[in-house]
Coordinates of C-alpha atoms in Angstrom, one line a residue:
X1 CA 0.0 0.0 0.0
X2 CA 1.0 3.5 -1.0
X3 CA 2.3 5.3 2.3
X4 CA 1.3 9.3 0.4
X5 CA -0.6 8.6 -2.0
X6 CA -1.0 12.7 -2.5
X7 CA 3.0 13.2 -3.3
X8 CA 2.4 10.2 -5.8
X9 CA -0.3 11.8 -7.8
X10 CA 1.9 15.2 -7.8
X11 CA 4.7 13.4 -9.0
X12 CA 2.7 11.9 -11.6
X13 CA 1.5 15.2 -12.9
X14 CA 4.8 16.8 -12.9
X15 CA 5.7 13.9 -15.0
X16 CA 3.0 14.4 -17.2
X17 CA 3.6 17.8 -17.7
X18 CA 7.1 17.3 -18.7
X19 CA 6.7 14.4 -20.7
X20 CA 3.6 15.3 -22.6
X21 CA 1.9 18.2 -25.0
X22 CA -0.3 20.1 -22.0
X23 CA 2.3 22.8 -21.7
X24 CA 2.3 23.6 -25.1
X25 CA -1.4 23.6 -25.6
X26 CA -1.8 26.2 -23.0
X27 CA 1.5 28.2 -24.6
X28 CA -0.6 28.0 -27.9
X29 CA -4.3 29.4 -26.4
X30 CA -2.7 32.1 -24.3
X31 CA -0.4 33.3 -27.3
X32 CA -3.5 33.1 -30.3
X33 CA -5.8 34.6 -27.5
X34 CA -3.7 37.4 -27.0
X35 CA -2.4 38.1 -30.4
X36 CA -6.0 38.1 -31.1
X37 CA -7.2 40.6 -28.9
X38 CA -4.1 43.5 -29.6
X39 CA -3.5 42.3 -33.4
X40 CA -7.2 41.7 -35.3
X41 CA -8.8 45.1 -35.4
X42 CA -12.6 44.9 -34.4
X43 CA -15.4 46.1 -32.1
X44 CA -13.1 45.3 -29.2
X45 CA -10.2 47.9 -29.9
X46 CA -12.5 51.0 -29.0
X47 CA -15.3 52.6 -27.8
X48 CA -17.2 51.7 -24.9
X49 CA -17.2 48.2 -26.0
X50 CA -13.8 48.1 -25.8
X51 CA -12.5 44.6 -24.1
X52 CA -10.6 46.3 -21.1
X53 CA -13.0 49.3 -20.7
X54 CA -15.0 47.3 -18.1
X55 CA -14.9 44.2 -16.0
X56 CA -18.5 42.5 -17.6
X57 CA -16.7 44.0 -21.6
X58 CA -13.6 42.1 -20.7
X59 CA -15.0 38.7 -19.4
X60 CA -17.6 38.7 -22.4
X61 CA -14.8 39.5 -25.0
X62 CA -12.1 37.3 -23.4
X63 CA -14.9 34.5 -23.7
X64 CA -15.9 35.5 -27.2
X65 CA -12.5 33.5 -28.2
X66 CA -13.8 30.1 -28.0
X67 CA -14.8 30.5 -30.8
X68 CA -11.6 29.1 -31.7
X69 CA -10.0 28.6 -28.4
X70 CA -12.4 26.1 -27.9
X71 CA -12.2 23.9 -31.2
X72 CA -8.5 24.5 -30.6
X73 CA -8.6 22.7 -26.6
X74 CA -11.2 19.7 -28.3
X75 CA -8.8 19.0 -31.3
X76 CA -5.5 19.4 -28.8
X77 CA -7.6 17.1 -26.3
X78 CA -8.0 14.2 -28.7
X79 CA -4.5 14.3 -30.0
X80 CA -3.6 13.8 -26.3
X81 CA -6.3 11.1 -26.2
X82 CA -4.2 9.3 -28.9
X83 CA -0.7 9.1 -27.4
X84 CA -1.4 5.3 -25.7
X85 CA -2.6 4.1 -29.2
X86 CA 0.2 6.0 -31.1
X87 CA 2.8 4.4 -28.4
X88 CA 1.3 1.0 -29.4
X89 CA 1.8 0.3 -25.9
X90 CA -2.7 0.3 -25.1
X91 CA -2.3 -3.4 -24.0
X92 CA 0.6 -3.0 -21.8
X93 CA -0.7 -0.6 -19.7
X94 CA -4.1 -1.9 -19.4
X95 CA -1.8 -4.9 -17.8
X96 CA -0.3 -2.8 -15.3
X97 CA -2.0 -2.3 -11.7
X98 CA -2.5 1.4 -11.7
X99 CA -6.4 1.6 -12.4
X100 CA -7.5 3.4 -15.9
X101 CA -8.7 5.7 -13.7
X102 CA -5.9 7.1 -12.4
X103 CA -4.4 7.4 -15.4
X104 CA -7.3 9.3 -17.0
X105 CA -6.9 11.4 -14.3
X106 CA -3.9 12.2 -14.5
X107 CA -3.6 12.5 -18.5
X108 CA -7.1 14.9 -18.6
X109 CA -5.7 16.7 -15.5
X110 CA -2.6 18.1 -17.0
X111 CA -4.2 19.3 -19.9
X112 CA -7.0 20.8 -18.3
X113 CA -4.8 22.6 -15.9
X114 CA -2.3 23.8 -18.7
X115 CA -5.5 25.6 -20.3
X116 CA -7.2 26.8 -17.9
X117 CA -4.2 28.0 -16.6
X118 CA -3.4 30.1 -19.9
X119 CA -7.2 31.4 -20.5
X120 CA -6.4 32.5 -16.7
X121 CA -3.5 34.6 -17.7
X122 CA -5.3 36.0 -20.5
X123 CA -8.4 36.9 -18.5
X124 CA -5.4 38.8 -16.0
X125 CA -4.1 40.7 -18.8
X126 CA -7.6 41.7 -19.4
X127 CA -8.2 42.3 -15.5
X128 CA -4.5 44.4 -15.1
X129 CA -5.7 46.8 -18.3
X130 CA -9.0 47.2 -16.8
X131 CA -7.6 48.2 -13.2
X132 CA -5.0 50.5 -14.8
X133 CA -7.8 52.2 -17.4
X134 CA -9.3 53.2 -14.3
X135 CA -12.9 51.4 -14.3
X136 CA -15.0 53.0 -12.1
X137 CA -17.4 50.0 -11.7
X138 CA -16.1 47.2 -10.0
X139 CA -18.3 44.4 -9.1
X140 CA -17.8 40.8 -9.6
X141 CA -20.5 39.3 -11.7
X142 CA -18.0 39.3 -14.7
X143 CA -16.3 36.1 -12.2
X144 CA -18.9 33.6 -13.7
X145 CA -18.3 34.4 -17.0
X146 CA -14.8 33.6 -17.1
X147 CA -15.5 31.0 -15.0
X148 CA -17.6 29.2 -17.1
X149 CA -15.2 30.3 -20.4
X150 CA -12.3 28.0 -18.4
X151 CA -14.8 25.1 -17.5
X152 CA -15.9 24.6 -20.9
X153 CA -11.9 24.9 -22.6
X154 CA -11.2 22.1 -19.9
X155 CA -14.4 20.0 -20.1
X156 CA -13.8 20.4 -24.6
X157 CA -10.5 19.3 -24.1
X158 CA -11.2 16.0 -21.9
X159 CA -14.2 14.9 -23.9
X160 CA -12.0 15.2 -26.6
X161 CA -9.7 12.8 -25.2
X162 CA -12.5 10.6 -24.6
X163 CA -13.5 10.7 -27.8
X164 CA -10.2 10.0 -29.1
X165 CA -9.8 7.0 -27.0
X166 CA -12.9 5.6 -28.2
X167 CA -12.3 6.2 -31.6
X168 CA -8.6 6.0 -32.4
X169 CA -7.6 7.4 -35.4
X170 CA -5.2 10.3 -37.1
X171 CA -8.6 11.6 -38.2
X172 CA -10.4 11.9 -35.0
X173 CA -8.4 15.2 -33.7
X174 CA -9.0 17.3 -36.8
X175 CA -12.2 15.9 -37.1
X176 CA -13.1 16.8 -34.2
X177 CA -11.1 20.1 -33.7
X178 CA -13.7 21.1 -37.4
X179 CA -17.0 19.6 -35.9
X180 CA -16.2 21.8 -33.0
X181 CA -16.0 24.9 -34.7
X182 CA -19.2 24.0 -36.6
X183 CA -21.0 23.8 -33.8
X184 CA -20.2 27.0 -32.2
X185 CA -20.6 28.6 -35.4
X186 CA -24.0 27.4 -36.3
X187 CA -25.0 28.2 -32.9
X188 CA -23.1 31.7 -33.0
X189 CA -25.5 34.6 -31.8
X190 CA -26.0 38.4 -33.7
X191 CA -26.2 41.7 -32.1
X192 CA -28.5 42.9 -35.0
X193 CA -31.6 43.0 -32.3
X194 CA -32.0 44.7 -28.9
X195 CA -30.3 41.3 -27.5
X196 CA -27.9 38.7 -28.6
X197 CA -29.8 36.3 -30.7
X198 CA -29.6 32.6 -32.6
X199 CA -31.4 31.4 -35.5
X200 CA -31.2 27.9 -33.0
X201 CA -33.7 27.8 -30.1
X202 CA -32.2 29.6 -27.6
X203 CA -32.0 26.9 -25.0
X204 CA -30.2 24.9 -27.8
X205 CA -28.3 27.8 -28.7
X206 CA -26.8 28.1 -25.3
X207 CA -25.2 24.6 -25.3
X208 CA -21.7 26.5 -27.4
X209 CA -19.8 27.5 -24.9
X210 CA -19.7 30.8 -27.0
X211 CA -20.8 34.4 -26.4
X212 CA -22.2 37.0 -28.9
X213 CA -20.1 40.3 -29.1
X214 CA -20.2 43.1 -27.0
X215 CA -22.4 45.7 -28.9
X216 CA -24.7 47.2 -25.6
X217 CA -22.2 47.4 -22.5
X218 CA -25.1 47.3 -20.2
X219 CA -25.5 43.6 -21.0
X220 CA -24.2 40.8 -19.3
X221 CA -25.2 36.9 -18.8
X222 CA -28.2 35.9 -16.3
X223 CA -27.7 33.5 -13.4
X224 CA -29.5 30.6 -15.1
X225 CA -27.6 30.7 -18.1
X226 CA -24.2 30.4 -16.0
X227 CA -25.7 27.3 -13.9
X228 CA -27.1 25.5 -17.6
X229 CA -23.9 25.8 -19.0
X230 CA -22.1 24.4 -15.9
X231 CA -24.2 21.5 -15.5
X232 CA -23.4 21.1 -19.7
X233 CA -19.8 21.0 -19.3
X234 CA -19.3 19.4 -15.9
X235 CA -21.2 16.3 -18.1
X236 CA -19.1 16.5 -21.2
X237 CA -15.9 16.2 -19.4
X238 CA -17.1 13.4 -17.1
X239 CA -18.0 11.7 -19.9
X240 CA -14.6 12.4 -20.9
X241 CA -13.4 10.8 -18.5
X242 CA -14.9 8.1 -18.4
X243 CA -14.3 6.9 -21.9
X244 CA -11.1 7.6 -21.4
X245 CA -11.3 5.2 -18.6
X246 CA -13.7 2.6 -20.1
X247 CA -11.9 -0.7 -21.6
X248 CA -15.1 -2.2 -23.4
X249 CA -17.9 -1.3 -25.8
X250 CA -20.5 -1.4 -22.8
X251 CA -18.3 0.6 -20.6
X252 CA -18.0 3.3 -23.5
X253 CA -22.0 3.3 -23.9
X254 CA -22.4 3.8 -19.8
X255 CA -19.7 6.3 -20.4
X256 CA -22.3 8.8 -22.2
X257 CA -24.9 8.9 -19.3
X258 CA -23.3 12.6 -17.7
X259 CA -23.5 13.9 -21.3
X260 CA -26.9 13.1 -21.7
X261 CA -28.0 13.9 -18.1
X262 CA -26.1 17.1 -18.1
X263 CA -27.4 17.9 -21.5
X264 CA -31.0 17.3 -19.6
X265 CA -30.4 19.3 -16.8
X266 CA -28.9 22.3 -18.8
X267 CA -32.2 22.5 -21.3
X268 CA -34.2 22.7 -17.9
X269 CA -32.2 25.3 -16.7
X270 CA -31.1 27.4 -19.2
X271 CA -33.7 30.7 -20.2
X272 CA -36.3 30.3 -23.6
X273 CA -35.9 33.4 -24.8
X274 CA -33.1 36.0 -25.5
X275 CA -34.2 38.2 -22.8
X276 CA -33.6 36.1 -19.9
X277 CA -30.7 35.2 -21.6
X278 CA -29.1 38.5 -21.9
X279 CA -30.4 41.1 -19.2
X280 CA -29.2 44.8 -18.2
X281 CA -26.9 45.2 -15.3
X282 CA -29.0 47.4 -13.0
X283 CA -25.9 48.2 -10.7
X284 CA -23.9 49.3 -14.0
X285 CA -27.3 51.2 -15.4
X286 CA -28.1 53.3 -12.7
X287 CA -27.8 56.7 -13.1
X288 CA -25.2 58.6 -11.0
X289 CA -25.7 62.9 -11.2
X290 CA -23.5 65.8 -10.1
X291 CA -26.2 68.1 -10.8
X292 CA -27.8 68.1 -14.2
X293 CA -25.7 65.8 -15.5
X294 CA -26.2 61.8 -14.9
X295 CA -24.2 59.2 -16.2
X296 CA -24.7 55.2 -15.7
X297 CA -22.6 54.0 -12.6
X298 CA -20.5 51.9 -15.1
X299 CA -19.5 55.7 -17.0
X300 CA -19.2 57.1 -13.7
X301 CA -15.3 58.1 -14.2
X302 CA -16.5 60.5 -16.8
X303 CA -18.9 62.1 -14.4
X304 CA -16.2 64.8 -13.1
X305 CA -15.1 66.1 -16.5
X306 CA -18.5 66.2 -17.7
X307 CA -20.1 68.3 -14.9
X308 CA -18.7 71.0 -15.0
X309 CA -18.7 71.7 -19.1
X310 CA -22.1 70.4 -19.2
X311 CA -22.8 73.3 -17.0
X312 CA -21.3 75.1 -19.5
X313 CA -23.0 73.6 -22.8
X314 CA -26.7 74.3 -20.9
X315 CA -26.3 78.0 -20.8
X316 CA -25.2 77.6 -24.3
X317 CA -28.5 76.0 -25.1
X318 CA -30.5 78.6 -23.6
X319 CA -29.4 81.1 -25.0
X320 CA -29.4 79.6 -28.1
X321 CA -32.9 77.8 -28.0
X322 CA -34.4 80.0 -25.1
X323 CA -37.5 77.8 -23.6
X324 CA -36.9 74.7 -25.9
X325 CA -33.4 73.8 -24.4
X326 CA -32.7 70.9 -22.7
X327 CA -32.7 71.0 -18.8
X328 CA -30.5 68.2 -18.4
X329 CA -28.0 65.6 -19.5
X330 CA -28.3 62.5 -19.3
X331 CA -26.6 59.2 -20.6
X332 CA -28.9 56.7 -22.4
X333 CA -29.9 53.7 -21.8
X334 CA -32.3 52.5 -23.8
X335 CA -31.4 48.9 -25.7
X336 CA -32.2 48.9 -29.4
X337 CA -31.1 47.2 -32.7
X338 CA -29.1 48.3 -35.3
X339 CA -30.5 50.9 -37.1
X340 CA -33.4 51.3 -34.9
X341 CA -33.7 55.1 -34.1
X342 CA -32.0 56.7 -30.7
X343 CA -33.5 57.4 -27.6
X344 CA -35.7 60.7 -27.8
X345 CA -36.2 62.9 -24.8
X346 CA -37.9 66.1 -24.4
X347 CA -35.9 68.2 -22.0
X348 CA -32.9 66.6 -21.9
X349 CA -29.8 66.2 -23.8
X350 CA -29.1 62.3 -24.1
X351 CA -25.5 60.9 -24.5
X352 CA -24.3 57.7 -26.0
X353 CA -20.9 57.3 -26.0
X354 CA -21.2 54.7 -28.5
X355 CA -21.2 58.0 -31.1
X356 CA -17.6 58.8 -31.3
X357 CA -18.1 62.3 -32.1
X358 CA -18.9 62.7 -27.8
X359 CA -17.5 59.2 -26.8
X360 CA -14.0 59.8 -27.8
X361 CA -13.8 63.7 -27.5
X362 CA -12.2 65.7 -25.5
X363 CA -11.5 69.1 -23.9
X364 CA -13.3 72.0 -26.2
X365 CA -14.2 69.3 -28.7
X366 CA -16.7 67.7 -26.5
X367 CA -18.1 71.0 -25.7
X368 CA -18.4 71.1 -28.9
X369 CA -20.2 67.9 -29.7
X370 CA -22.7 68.6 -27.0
X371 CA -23.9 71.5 -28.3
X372 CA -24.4 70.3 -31.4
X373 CA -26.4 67.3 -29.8
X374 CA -28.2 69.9 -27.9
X375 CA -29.6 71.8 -30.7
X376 CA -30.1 68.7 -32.8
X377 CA -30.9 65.7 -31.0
X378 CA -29.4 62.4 -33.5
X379 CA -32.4 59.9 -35.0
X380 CA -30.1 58.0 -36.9
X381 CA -27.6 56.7 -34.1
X382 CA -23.9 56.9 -34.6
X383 CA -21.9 54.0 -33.4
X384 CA -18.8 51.8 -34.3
X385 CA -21.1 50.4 -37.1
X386 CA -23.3 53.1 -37.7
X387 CA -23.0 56.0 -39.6
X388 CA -25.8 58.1 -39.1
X389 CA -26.8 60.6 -41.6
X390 CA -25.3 62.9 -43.4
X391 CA -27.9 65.4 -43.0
X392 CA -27.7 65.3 -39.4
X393 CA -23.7 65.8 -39.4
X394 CA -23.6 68.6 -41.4
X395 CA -27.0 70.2 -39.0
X396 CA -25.3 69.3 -35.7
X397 CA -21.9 70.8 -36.8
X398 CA -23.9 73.7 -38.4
X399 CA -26.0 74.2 -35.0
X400 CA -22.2 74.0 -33.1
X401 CA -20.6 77.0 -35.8
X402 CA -23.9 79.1 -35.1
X403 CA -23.5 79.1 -31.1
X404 CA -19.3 78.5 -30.7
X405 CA -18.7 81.1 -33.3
X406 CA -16.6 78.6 -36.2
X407 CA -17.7 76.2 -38.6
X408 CA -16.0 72.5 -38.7
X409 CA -16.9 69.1 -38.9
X410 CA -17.8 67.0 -35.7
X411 CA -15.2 64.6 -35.1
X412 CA -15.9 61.2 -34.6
X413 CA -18.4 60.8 -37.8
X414 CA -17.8 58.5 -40.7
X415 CA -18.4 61.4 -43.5
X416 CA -16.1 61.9 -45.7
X417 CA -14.6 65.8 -45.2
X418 CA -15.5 67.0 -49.0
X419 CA -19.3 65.2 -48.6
X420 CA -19.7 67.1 -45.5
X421 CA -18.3 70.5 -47.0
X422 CA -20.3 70.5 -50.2
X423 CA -23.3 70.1 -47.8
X424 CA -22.6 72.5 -45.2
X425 CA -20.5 75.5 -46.3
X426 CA -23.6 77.0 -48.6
X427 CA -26.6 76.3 -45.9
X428 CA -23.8 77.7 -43.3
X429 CA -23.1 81.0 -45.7
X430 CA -26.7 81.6 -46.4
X431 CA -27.8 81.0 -42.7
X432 CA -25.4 83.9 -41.6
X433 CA -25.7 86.0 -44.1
X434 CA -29.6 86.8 -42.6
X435 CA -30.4 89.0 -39.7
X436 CA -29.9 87.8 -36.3
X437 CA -33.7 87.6 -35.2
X438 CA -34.6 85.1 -38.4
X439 CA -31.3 82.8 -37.8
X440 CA -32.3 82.3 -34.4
X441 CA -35.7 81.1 -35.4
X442 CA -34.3 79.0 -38.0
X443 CA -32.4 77.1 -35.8
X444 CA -35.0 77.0 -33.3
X445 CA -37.2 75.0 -36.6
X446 CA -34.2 73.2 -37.0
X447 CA -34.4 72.0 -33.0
X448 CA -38.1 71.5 -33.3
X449 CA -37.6 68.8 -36.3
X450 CA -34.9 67.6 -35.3
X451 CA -36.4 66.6 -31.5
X452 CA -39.4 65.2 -33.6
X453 CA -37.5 63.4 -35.9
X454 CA -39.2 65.1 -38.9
X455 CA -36.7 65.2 -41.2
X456 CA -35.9 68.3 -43.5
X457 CA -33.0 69.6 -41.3
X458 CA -31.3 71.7 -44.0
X459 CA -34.4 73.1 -45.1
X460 CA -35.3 74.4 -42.1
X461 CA -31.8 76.4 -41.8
X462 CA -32.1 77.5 -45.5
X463 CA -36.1 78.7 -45.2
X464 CA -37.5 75.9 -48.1
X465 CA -35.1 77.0 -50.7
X466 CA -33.3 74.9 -52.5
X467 CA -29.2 74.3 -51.9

């Protein structure tokens, strides 16, 4: 009898992870994770969807990756579940005294470890840029998120071992590795609508281990969908396990009971519709003031800068508009799908930093950018994939030139600088060229279609005639 068994099992795993491929799989995830995230441009290199912005961002991009992290760990898993049958040495060890078990164990737990341990690091990478961008939201419901991410890399890569075991061929790890990525990718969600969704049933849907992109910030995973997906996983890899453990065809068969039962278990579990799915963080939506000005708690740090030139920017308006100025500012929150018009509001001035032209500026260019959302409120949203109109850019920069005194274009919108300048420059030099008293009331008709979404922007400012 073993006198520590405990320093024999560690011994055994060091072995393992000298002697076999773990160390390498986990170099491989954590190096294509992060070359990934700093070298493929996409929605997660700026804005407020930007990966390290905020803790619930980070976790949900860091987890977008398994889309081929996870293909990756099933594929890496089954060539690991080939090295007895590649050594040619299967009926030697099955003579050997050391139970399958342990040997399953100790193969699955190396690789499992080596993986979760590199989606771990990339996850701190996230966490260290997140803490050093200053966050002002910190909370830790982004935890089961990555959580679940590192369950499912481990529980892919054991079942694939399984599977590999089972079935031993050179085919079985790209066969598997491909099958993988089909199934996420079938399975893969938009961000077209108000929330994440499938063209699967969602409870189907939310077997891939996979994420949708972070479009709306406010989003983040509900509670059921976490406890589904464990359930999901935790049976895949003990099915792993246990085909790599089983020595006959009956064995194998008992071996795909946790699948099935976890897969039961999940579909009870896990939400219809996309709604429950995907819900609103109500700690990261509330509103936070200083005054006029609110913000969501998760925008908070841009609360002080805000303040104080919003101050600013609302005596702007009034004298500008007189009784039809905003009395407010205030950050939206309203969830809506591409396209779909922004937020309206009545007597306040609503932010999305989504639009560049405020979300990225600065200094006197986001005095800038709130005036000219002041006087004319956006229909046609700006984002990171939305361009808004043309019309509207040329009014809002218009409306800025008329109360700051020069004309330029908003930063921050994707209008071409010639497109903008054929449109504004001859609205602009026929709007000054009037007396005062009937430029103010044609931007005042430019404020009252432009808060009613009635199109005909220009031709307010330019009295009906034609440009």
């Amino acid at each position: 009898m073993n006198p520590n068994p405990g320093r024999t099992n560690l011994r055994v795993l060091r072995i393992e992870l000298r002697r076999s491929v773990a160390p390498w799989a986990g170099v491989l995830v954590l190096v294509s994770a992060l070359a990934f995230l700093h070298l493929v441009p996409g929605a997660w290199w700026k804005g407020p969807a930007l990966w390290t912005a905020q803790w619930t961002s980070m976790a949900l991009w860091t987890r977008f990756l398994l889309v081929f992290l996870w293909p990756l760990a099933v594929g890496l898993g089954a060539l690991q579940g080939l090295r007895d049958s590649r050594s040619r040495m299967s009926e030697l060890l099955s003579s050997t005294p050391r139970p399958a078990r342990h040997r399953a164990a100790a193969l699955a737990g190396t690789t499992a470890f080596a993986l979760v341990s590199a989606f771990a690091l990339v996850v701190l990478v996230g966490a260290v840029r997140v803490l050093a961008g200053g966050a002002a939201y910190a909370h830790l419901g982004w935890l089961p998120i990555s959580l679940v991410g590192a369950l499912a890399l481990a529980a892919g890569a054991v079942l694939g071992m399984g599977v590999a075991r089972a079935l031993p061929s050179v085919l079985t790890p790209p066969a598997l590795a491909v099958g993988a990525f089909l199934f996420v990718t079938l399975l893969r969600r938009t961000t077209d609508a108000e929330v994440p969704t499938s063209g699967a049933p969602n409870r189907l849907a939310l077997l891939s281990p996979l994420v949708a992109e972070v479009r709306q910030p406010l989003l983040t995973l509900s509670a059921p969908v976490h406890a589904g997906q464990t359930f999901w996983l935790l049976g895949a890899a003990a099915t792993g396990l246990a085909l790599l453990a089983a020595a006959t065809r009956r064995g194998r068969v008992l071996a795909l009971t946790p699948l099935l039962a976890g897969g039961a278990a999940a579909l009870l579990l896990l939400p219809a519709g996309p709604r429950d799915t995907y819900v609103v963080d109500r700690a990261a939506a509330a509103q936070v003031c200083d005054g006029p000005v609110c913000v969501t708690t998760a925008e908070r740090a841009r609360l002080g800068d805000l303040a104080g030139r919003g101050a600013e920017v609302l005596r702007l308006l009034r004298g500008a508009l007189g009784d039809q100025a905003p009395t407010g500012i205030r950050e939206t929150t309203l969830l809506r799908g591409l396209l779909d018009p922004a937020e309206r509001s009545d007597d306040a001035l609503l932010l999305d930093f989504g639009d560049a032209a405020i979300g990225e500026a600065g200094g006197g260019e986001l005095t800038r950018a709130l005036v000219a959302q002041g006087v004319v409120p956006l229909c046609n949203a700006r984002s990171g994939v939305e361009s808004g109109s043309l019309e509207e850019a040329v009014a809002q920069s218009i409306a800025a030139a008329w109360v700051l005194g020069d004309l330029r274009q908003l930063e921050g919108t994707m209008h071409g600088a010639k497109d903008w300048a054929d449109e504004a420059r001859p609205v602009w030099e026929q709007l000054i060229a009037l007396p005062q008293p009937e430029q103010r009331r044609r931007i005042g008709a430019l404020h009252a279609a432009a808060v009613s979404c009635s199109g005909g922007l220009l031709t307010e400012l330019t009295g009906g005639a034609s440009r």
